[in-house]
Short mmCIF file of C-alpha atoms in Angstrom, two decimals:
data_model
loop_
_atom_site.label_atom_id
_atom_site.label_comp_id
_atom_site.label_asym_id
_atom_site.label_seq_id
_atom_site.Cartn_x
_atom_site.Cartn_y
_atom_site.Cartn_z
CA MET A 1 123.79 78.56 78.25
CA PRO A 2 120.71 80.61 79.14
CA PRO A 3 119.43 82.97 76.61
CA THR A 4 120.50 86.55 76.70
CA THR A 5 118.15 88.05 74.21
CA GLY A 6 114.58 87.28 72.99
CA PRO A 7 111.15 87.64 74.07
CA GLY A 8 110.73 87.43 77.98
CA VAL A 9 114.24 87.95 78.87
CA LEU A 10 115.27 91.27 80.38
CA ARG A 11 118.81 92.55 80.86
CA GLN A 12 120.13 95.96 81.67
CA GLU A 13 122.46 95.48 78.73
CA ASP A 14 119.62 94.79 76.48
CA PRO A 15 119.19 98.06 74.41
CA ARG A 16 115.52 97.37 74.07
CA LEU A 17 114.80 97.56 77.77
CA THR A 18 114.49 101.29 77.91
CA GLU A 19 111.78 101.20 75.22
CA ARG A 20 109.93 98.29 76.65
CA LEU A 21 109.80 100.05 80.09
CA ALA A 22 108.68 103.19 78.36
CA GLN A 23 106.02 101.17 76.27
CA SER A 24 104.72 100.00 79.75
CA ALA A 25 104.77 103.32 81.14
CA ARG A 26 102.57 104.50 78.19
CA ALA A 27 99.97 101.74 78.86
CA VAL A 28 98.03 103.70 81.49
CA ASP A 29 94.67 102.05 80.74
CA GLY A 30 96.11 98.65 81.44
CA VAL A 31 96.49 95.43 79.34
CA ALA A 32 96.36 92.41 81.59
CA THR A 33 94.27 94.32 83.98
CA GLY A 34 91.91 97.01 83.09
CA ALA A 35 91.24 100.15 85.08
CA GLU A 36 87.76 98.90 86.18
CA GLU A 37 89.11 95.36 87.12
CA PHE A 38 91.90 96.82 89.06
CA ALA A 39 89.66 99.34 91.08
CA LYS A 40 87.41 96.33 91.98
CA TRP A 41 90.37 94.18 92.95
CA PHE A 42 91.92 96.92 95.08
CA ALA A 43 88.61 97.65 96.82
CA ASP A 44 88.07 93.96 97.61
CA ARG A 45 91.68 93.72 99.03
CA CYS A 46 90.91 96.61 101.23
CA ALA A 47 87.59 95.15 102.39
CA SER A 48 89.21 91.64 102.97
CA GLN A 49 92.39 92.69 104.67
CA SER A 50 91.36 93.59 108.34
CA GLN A 51 93.92 94.81 110.78
CA ASP A 52 93.22 96.21 114.15
CA VAL A 53 96.25 98.32 115.52
CA THR A 54 95.83 99.40 119.27
CA PRO A 55 98.27 101.58 120.98
CA ILE A 56 99.34 99.88 124.36
CA PRO A 57 101.60 100.56 127.17
CA PHE A 58 105.04 99.08 126.86
CA ARG A 59 104.25 96.69 129.86
CA SER A 60 101.66 95.05 127.71
CA MET A 61 103.82 94.18 124.80
CA ARG A 62 104.20 90.52 123.88
CA ASN A 63 107.88 89.17 123.48
CA TRP A 64 109.39 92.76 123.87
CA THR A 65 111.10 93.99 126.95
CA PHE A 66 113.40 96.95 127.99
CA ALA A 67 116.82 95.28 128.43
CA SER A 68 118.47 95.60 131.83
CA GLY A 69 121.20 98.00 131.93
CA THR A 70 120.97 99.67 128.53
CA GLY A 71 117.28 100.03 128.55
CA ASN A 72 117.10 99.01 125.08
CA LEU A 73 113.81 97.95 123.69
CA VAL A 74 114.53 94.34 122.27
CA HIS A 75 112.70 91.36 120.97
CA ASP A 76 112.94 88.03 123.08
CA SER A 77 114.27 86.26 120.06
CA GLY A 78 117.23 88.60 119.68
CA ARG A 79 116.08 89.19 115.94
CA PHE A 80 113.83 91.60 114.22
CA PHE A 81 115.21 94.98 115.44
CA THR A 82 116.15 96.98 118.68
CA VAL A 83 115.38 100.51 119.67
CA ALA A 84 118.44 101.94 121.24
CA GLY A 85 120.16 105.37 121.81
CA LEU A 86 122.54 107.22 119.59
CA ASP A 87 124.78 110.13 120.44
CA VAL A 88 125.62 112.30 117.46
CA ARG A 89 128.34 115.07 116.91
CA VAL A 90 128.71 116.83 113.57
CA ASP A 91 131.15 119.50 112.49
CA ARG A 92 128.62 121.78 110.63
CA GLY A 93 125.00 122.93 110.70
CA PRO A 94 123.10 124.82 113.45
CA VAL A 95 123.03 121.92 115.84
CA ARG A 96 126.38 120.18 116.42
CA GLU A 97 125.43 117.67 118.95
CA TRP A 98 122.28 115.60 119.99
CA SER A 99 121.09 112.42 121.25
CA GLN A 100 118.08 110.41 120.00
CA PRO A 101 116.51 106.93 119.79
CA ILE A 102 117.43 104.89 116.75
CA ILE A 103 116.28 101.60 115.19
CA LEU A 104 119.12 99.03 114.92
CA GLN A 105 118.30 96.40 112.20
CA GLN A 106 121.55 94.66 110.94
CA GLU A 107 119.36 92.47 108.68
CA ILE A 108 119.38 93.38 105.03
CA GLY A 109 115.68 93.31 103.91
CA LEU A 110 114.42 92.16 100.49
CA LEU A 111 112.29 94.39 98.43
CA GLY A 112 111.48 92.93 94.86
CA ILE A 113 109.13 93.38 92.09
CA ALA A 114 108.72 90.83 89.61
CA VAL A 115 108.01 91.69 86.00
CA ARG A 116 106.55 89.58 83.17
CA GLU A 117 105.67 90.30 79.55
CA ILE A 118 101.95 89.86 78.87
CA ASP A 119 100.44 90.32 75.44
CA GLY A 120 103.73 92.16 74.40
CA VAL A 121 103.73 94.70 77.28
CA LEU A 122 105.85 94.52 80.52
CA HIS A 123 103.76 94.25 83.64
CA LEU A 124 104.74 94.56 87.32
CA LEU A 125 103.51 92.02 89.97
CA MET A 126 102.18 94.45 92.72
CA GLN A 127 100.79 93.44 96.16
CA ALA A 128 98.11 94.88 98.26
CA LYS A 129 99.60 94.79 101.79
CA THR A 130 98.67 96.40 105.06
CA GLU A 131 101.21 97.51 107.66
CA PRO A 132 100.56 98.45 111.28
CA GLY A 133 101.72 102.03 110.74
CA ASN A 134 99.88 102.85 107.63
CA PRO A 135 97.50 105.80 107.94
CA ASN A 136 94.93 104.24 105.55
CA GLY A 137 95.36 100.30 105.84
CA VAL A 138 96.19 98.72 102.50
CA GLN A 139 98.76 100.04 100.03
CA LEU A 140 100.32 98.87 96.81
CA SER A 141 103.46 97.07 97.66
CA PRO A 142 106.40 95.20 95.86
CA THR A 143 105.88 91.58 95.13
CA VAL A 144 108.16 90.76 98.05
CA GLN A 145 108.67 92.92 100.92
CA ALA A 146 110.29 91.14 103.86
CA THR A 147 113.02 91.24 106.53
CA LYS A 148 115.55 88.20 106.67
CA SER A 149 113.70 87.38 110.10
CA ASN A 150 110.31 87.21 107.93
CA TYR A 151 111.48 85.00 105.06
CA THR A 152 113.69 82.66 107.24
CA GLY A 153 110.58 82.05 109.56
CA VAL A 154 111.73 83.53 112.88
CA HIS A 155 107.97 84.44 113.55
CA ARG A 156 107.00 80.87 112.81
CA GLY A 157 104.07 81.98 110.64
CA ARG A 158 103.21 81.49 107.03
CA GLY A 159 106.00 81.81 104.21
CA VAL A 160 106.48 84.80 102.12
CA PRO A 161 105.13 84.35 98.49
CA TYR A 162 107.25 84.38 95.62
CA ILE A 163 110.48 84.82 97.69
CA GLU A 164 112.06 81.90 95.91
CA HIS A 165 112.08 83.75 92.68
CA PHE A 166 114.22 86.35 94.22
CA ARG A 167 116.51 84.29 96.47
CA ASP A 168 117.29 81.96 93.57
CA ALA A 169 117.17 84.49 90.59
CA GLU A 170 119.23 83.46 87.58
CA PRO A 171 121.71 86.27 86.69
CA HIS A 172 120.27 86.76 83.16
CA ARG A 173 116.69 87.41 84.75
CA VAL A 174 117.86 90.26 87.04
CA VAL A 175 116.84 93.59 85.74
CA ALA A 176 118.07 95.62 88.98
CA ASP A 177 119.69 94.71 92.14
CA VAL A 178 121.26 97.20 94.39
CA LEU A 179 121.52 97.92 98.17
CA GLN A 180 119.89 101.19 99.35
CA SER A 181 119.58 102.85 102.43
CA GLU A 182 116.36 103.42 104.57
CA HIS A 183 115.51 106.61 106.63
CA GLY A 184 118.96 107.85 107.84
CA ALA A 185 117.20 109.90 110.79
CA TRP A 186 115.62 106.85 112.32
CA PHE A 187 117.53 103.70 111.13
CA TYR A 188 121.24 103.12 112.05
CA ARG A 189 122.93 101.82 108.81
CA LYS A 190 119.96 100.04 107.65
CA ARG A 191 119.97 98.74 104.01
CA ASN A 192 117.60 96.90 101.84
CA ARG A 193 118.26 94.97 98.78
CA ASN A 194 116.15 96.54 95.83
CA MET A 195 115.54 94.01 93.14
CA VAL A 196 113.56 93.72 89.89
CA ILE A 197 113.58 90.25 88.19
CA GLU A 198 111.89 88.92 85.04
CA VAL A 199 109.73 85.76 85.50
CA GLY A 200 107.89 83.82 82.99
CA PRO A 201 104.21 82.85 82.29
CA GLU A 202 104.34 80.05 85.12
CA VAL A 203 104.15 83.01 87.62
CA GLU A 204 100.51 83.79 88.22
CA ALA A 205 99.20 86.54 90.48
CA GLY A 206 97.83 85.31 93.77
CA GLU A 207 94.80 86.66 95.45
CA ASP A 208 96.46 89.77 97.04
CA PHE A 209 98.69 90.35 93.85
CA CYS A 210 97.90 92.04 90.52
CA TRP A 211 99.66 92.41 87.20
CA LEU A 212 99.90 96.13 86.43
CA THR A 213 101.67 97.99 83.58
CA LEU A 214 104.36 100.52 84.74
CA GLY A 215 101.94 103.29 83.77
CA GLN A 216 99.24 101.91 85.87
CA VAL A 217 101.49 102.01 88.74
CA GLN A 218 102.67 105.48 88.06
CA GLU A 219 99.06 106.64 87.82
CA GLN A 220 98.58 105.35 91.37
CA LEU A 221 101.59 107.38 92.71
CA ARG A 222 99.47 110.50 92.29
CA ILE A 223 96.84 109.06 94.93
CA ASP A 224 97.52 110.02 98.37
CA HIS A 225 98.96 107.03 100.48
CA ARG A 226 98.36 104.55 97.74
CA VAL A 227 101.91 103.23 96.80
CA ASN A 228 104.01 102.38 99.72
CA MET A 229 107.67 103.53 100.39
CA ASP A 230 109.16 99.97 99.58
CA ALA A 231 107.51 100.04 96.15
CA ARG A 232 108.49 103.63 95.39
CA THR A 233 112.23 102.86 96.07
CA VAL A 234 112.21 99.84 93.97
CA LEU A 235 110.58 101.67 91.11
CA SER A 236 113.31 104.25 91.27
CA CYS A 237 115.93 101.61 90.70
CA LEU A 238 114.51 100.69 87.26
CA PRO A 239 117.11 101.29 84.56
CA GLY A 240 116.70 104.42 82.54
CA ALA A 241 118.00 106.06 79.48
CA GLU A 242 121.73 106.38 79.14
CA PRO A 243 122.92 109.86 80.60
CA ALA A 244 123.62 112.38 77.74
CA GLY A 245 123.98 116.22 78.27
CA GLY A 246 123.64 118.07 81.58
CA VAL A 247 124.96 121.01 83.61
CA HIS A 248 127.60 118.46 84.96
CA THR A 249 129.25 115.32 83.75
CA GLY A 250 128.78 112.18 85.50
CA THR A 251 132.42 112.03 86.58
CA GLU A 252 132.09 115.61 87.83
CA LEU A 253 128.91 114.38 89.87
CA LEU A 254 130.76 111.55 91.27
CA ASN A 255 133.57 113.68 92.33
CA TRP A 256 131.33 116.16 94.01
CA ILE A 257 129.34 113.44 95.93
CA THR A 258 132.55 111.72 97.10
CA THR A 259 133.97 115.13 98.15
CA HIS A 260 131.12 115.62 100.37
CA GLN A 261 131.12 112.04 101.72
CA ALA A 262 134.78 112.57 102.78
CA MET A 263 134.39 116.30 103.96
CA PRO A 264 132.28 116.24 107.00
CA ASP A 265 133.28 114.91 110.46
CA VAL A 266 130.27 112.95 111.69
CA GLU A 267 130.72 110.81 114.77
CA THR A 268 128.06 108.53 116.01
CA GLU A 269 128.00 106.30 118.98
CA VAL A 270 125.22 103.67 119.86
CA VAL A 271 124.34 104.02 123.49
CA GLY A 272 121.68 102.81 125.75
CA LEU A 273 118.11 104.12 125.48
CA ALA A 274 117.97 104.59 129.24
CA GLY A 275 119.03 108.04 130.55
CA LEU A 276 119.30 109.36 127.05
CA PRO A 277 119.76 113.01 127.26
CA GLY A 278 116.62 115.15 126.58
CA TRP A 279 114.38 112.07 126.15
CA ARG A 280 111.91 110.90 128.81
CA ARG A 281 110.30 107.39 129.04
CA THR A 282 106.75 107.11 130.38
CA GLU A 283 104.48 104.00 130.69
CA ASP A 284 103.41 104.40 126.94
CA ALA A 285 105.96 106.44 125.07
CA VAL A 286 109.57 107.57 124.72
CA SER A 287 109.53 111.18 123.78
CA HIS A 288 111.64 114.36 123.55
CA GLU A 289 111.27 116.77 126.54
CA SER A 290 110.48 119.54 123.97
CA GLY A 291 107.46 117.56 122.37
CA ALA A 292 109.11 117.80 119.12
CA PHE A 293 110.75 115.30 116.62
CA PHE A 294 109.22 111.85 117.28
CA SER A 295 108.08 109.47 119.85
CA VAL A 296 108.67 105.65 120.24
CA ARG A 297 105.35 103.80 121.14
CA ALA A 298 104.05 100.38 121.46
CA VAL A 299 101.15 98.67 119.57
CA ASP A 300 99.25 95.58 119.53
CA VAL A 301 98.23 94.20 116.05
CA VAL A 302 95.60 91.72 115.03
CA ALA A 303 95.70 90.90 111.25
CA ASN A 304 94.13 88.34 108.92
CA SER A 305 96.57 88.72 106.15
CA ARG A 306 99.98 88.48 107.46
CA GLU A 307 102.40 85.61 108.15
CA VAL A 308 101.33 85.55 111.84
CA SER A 309 97.80 86.65 112.97
CA GLY A 310 98.80 88.89 115.90
CA TRP A 311 101.86 90.40 117.52
CA SER A 312 103.16 93.49 119.47
CA GLN A 313 105.87 95.78 118.53
CA PRO A 314 107.39 99.29 118.93
CA LEU A 315 106.81 101.96 116.34
CA ILE A 316 108.33 105.41 115.79
CA GLU A 317 105.68 108.15 115.51
CA PRO A 318 106.88 111.38 113.91
CA HIS A 319 105.23 114.51 115.13
CA GLY A 320 104.00 116.81 112.32
CA LEU A 321 103.48 116.51 108.54
CA GLY A 322 106.88 116.29 106.65
CA VAL A 323 107.65 118.55 103.63
CA VAL A 324 109.66 116.74 100.81
CA SER A 325 110.07 118.94 97.67
CA LEU A 326 112.06 118.84 94.57
CA ILE A 327 112.81 121.86 92.49
CA VAL A 328 113.49 121.22 88.70
CA LYS A 329 114.46 123.55 86.02
CA ARG A 330 115.17 123.03 82.32
CA PHE A 331 118.69 123.83 80.96
CA ASP A 332 118.89 123.95 77.10
CA GLY A 333 115.59 121.99 77.20
CA VAL A 334 116.97 119.32 79.46
CA LEU A 335 115.04 118.92 82.73
CA HIS A 336 117.31 118.86 85.92
CA ALA A 337 116.64 118.22 89.46
CA LEU A 338 118.17 120.36 92.31
CA LEU A 339 119.54 117.78 94.96
CA ARG A 340 121.23 118.47 98.11
CA ALA A 341 124.08 116.58 100.00
CA ARG A 342 122.36 115.97 103.42
CA ILE A 343 123.78 114.51 106.57
CA GLU A 344 121.82 112.11 108.51
CA PRO A 345 123.25 110.18 111.52
CA GLY A 346 122.01 106.80 110.30
CA TYR A 347 123.92 106.87 106.80
CA ILE A 348 126.83 104.46 106.16
CA ASP A 349 128.48 107.24 104.50
CA ALA A 350 128.34 110.73 105.80
CA ILE A 351 125.82 112.04 103.30
CA GLU A 352 123.37 111.04 100.65
CA LEU A 353 121.78 113.11 98.10
CA ALA A 354 118.43 114.38 99.13
CA PRO A 355 115.56 116.36 97.86
CA THR A 356 115.79 120.27 97.47
CA VAL A 357 113.80 120.58 100.70
CA GLN A 358 113.26 117.78 103.33
CA GLY A 359 112.16 118.08 106.91
CA THR A 360 109.27 118.77 109.26
CA PRO A 361 108.73 122.58 109.73
CA GLU A 362 107.81 122.38 113.42
CA ASN A 363 111.27 120.75 114.21
CA TYR A 364 112.97 124.06 112.91
CA ALA A 365 111.07 126.35 115.09
CA GLY A 366 113.78 127.29 117.41
CA LEU A 367 116.42 127.48 114.57
CA PRO A 368 117.88 130.64 112.72
CA ASP A 369 115.61 132.11 109.85
CA GLU A 370 117.83 130.82 107.10
CA GLU A 371 116.95 127.26 108.40
CA ARG A 372 113.23 127.77 108.18
CA GLN A 373 113.11 129.79 104.91
CA PRO A 374 113.24 126.70 102.56
CA PHE A 375 109.90 125.67 103.89
CA ALA A 376 108.42 129.00 103.13
CA ASP A 377 110.01 129.02 99.79
CA VAL A 378 108.24 125.54 98.96
CA GLU A 379 104.76 127.24 99.69
CA ARG A 380 105.78 130.18 97.43
CA HIS A 381 106.89 127.94 94.57
CA LEU A 382 103.74 125.74 94.85
CA ALA A 383 101.50 128.88 94.57
CA HIS A 384 103.54 130.58 91.67
CA ASP A 385 105.37 127.99 89.71
CA THR A 386 104.37 124.78 87.73
CA VAL A 387 103.40 122.02 90.05
CA LEU A 388 104.27 118.64 88.32
CA PHE A 389 103.35 116.32 91.25
CA ASP A 390 101.72 116.85 94.58
CA ALA A 391 100.54 114.03 96.88
CA GLU A 392 100.81 112.94 100.55
CA MET A 393 102.71 109.70 100.97
CA SER A 394 103.43 107.61 103.95
CA GLU A 395 106.75 106.15 105.07
CA GLU A 396 107.57 102.59 105.90
CA GLY A 397 104.49 101.37 107.87
CA GLY A 398 106.28 98.38 109.48
CA ARG A 399 108.36 100.61 111.61
CA PHE A 400 106.69 104.14 111.57
CA TYR A 401 103.27 104.97 113.07
CA HIS A 402 101.33 107.25 110.58
CA SER A 403 104.54 108.91 109.20
CA ARG A 404 103.10 111.36 106.57
CA SER A 405 104.78 113.78 104.24
CA ARG A 406 103.76 115.98 101.44
CA TYR A 407 105.71 115.08 98.44
CA THR A 408 106.03 117.68 95.59
CA ILE A 409 107.87 118.44 92.40
CA VAL A 410 107.84 122.03 91.02
CA GLU A 411 109.20 123.16 87.83
CA VAL A 412 110.55 126.77 88.02
CA GLY A 413 111.07 129.10 85.39
CA ALA A 414 114.07 130.93 83.84
CA ASP A 415 114.06 133.55 86.70
CA TYR A 416 115.06 130.95 89.23
CA PRO A 417 118.95 131.14 89.67
CA ASP A 418 121.03 128.89 87.73
CA GLN A 419 123.73 129.08 90.42
CA GLU A 420 123.93 126.00 92.72
CA PRO A 421 123.94 127.02 96.43
CA PRO A 422 126.70 125.22 98.44
CA GLY A 423 125.91 121.63 98.96
CA PHE A 424 123.43 121.61 95.94
CA ARG A 425 123.86 120.29 92.42
CA TRP A 426 121.63 120.14 89.12
CA VAL A 427 121.21 116.49 88.08
CA THR A 428 119.32 115.21 85.02
CA VAL A 429 116.75 112.42 85.18
CA PRO A 430 119.02 109.90 83.18
CA GLN A 431 121.85 110.80 85.63
CA LEU A 432 119.64 110.14 88.58
CA SER A 433 118.62 106.60 86.98
CA TRP A 434 122.61 106.00 86.43
CA LEU A 435 123.33 106.90 90.17
CA LEU A 436 120.65 104.59 91.32
CA GLN A 437 122.31 101.69 89.79
CA HIS A 438 124.80 102.17 92.70
CA ARG A 439 124.35 102.01 96.44
CA HIS A 440 124.06 105.00 98.97
CA TYR A 441 124.04 107.89 96.53
CA LEU A 442 120.36 109.00 96.83
CA ASN A 443 118.41 108.77 100.09
CA VAL A 444 114.97 107.12 100.31
CA GLN A 445 112.90 110.49 100.04
CA ALA A 446 114.85 111.25 96.92
CA ARG A 447 114.18 107.96 95.42
CA SER A 448 110.59 108.27 96.23
CA LEU A 449 110.49 111.42 94.19
CA VAL A 450 112.70 109.90 91.38
CA ALA A 451 109.85 107.32 90.88
CA CYS A 452 107.21 110.23 90.82
CA LEU A 453 109.54 112.51 88.47
CA ARG A 454 109.76 109.53 85.97
CA ALA A 455 105.91 109.48 86.00
CA VAL A 456 105.60 113.18 85.23
CA ALA A 457 108.63 113.85 82.99
CA GLY A 458 108.02 110.90 80.68
#
């Protein structure tokens, strides 16, 4: 029988796990890797990982074509992903019908972080990884970040390091394992498997990998474009303290979430990209006729640190800087976050919980004042309330080109209304951790902010 307790063995049921994670979070100066050593390692990785990303016309793409009939952008292998069209109809909100390009990727990707005890302190094996859509090149990434096409070798390139530890993980070594959504505005029902597993001393850090404490990783979250989206979502799924006390009980929250998932009428239909209403295709972009929202573009990539040395691919390029903000407030001394039940067309369920405010202000320019007001409120709170977190972060660089958002967490005072607006709920940090042990409750932007909230809330 495998051991269920003892040094080097982590289980969610282990009552020591929360304290061991807290101990790792307190070790901000490092244990296995000191601050100066990490800074040198990261600078070396940035210098050694070259990647040239060149926008190109669609006709110059290698192995990608617009399919006859549908006009969908597809890979010759039939794998990886497809850019198609989506017709959407909803029964609420200021816009009830629209059409848009959407990424179809039925494969479940694997995002995994290996943890190991070093000198009595838990460490995370983080990777320095560059993606074609990153605005700054190299970012801190999970130990493993791969689609099924990647780790099964469809690209005929190098294997994915450490993948065997996750694919063949023994149950007693699994700390977290949950399916979570990606961006519901740009992916259609896309999910990733978020995993954290425990490994032993036989697992060493390769050249592009580094053992860091949780505290060191949380410090890196404060630096613009330093920790990538995939790492943030896995970090959010780490087990937390048991929920105890809050404005709402766990049962009340589940009832509220389920009610909102069952309530809206959201109809989506995957259609061809050709002739999509409101969208125009030129030789180098598929864009909305208004110039808003986003474009689909093609790039050519040459890299020296990836499974293959060069490729072409489409990327979604958002227009404008996103605003992603979480309002937090203390009730009887307990910190609560104000989350919103948000509809996005790509969700498997109708809604997921989102930050208090999420969107790109320019996309709301033609909508009623009440739809634009939340963005003005964010600026007011940043000027007058306690700012716990403020950093610019990028989204998934493997599919999005320079997708940038300003992520903020603001603690408001007693004068902020206790009453929850329709579609909003106050949730404690332990309750957020509890919800994240289950699939499809929090969207990817909310998960990023949960990872950041844990870093500032302690």
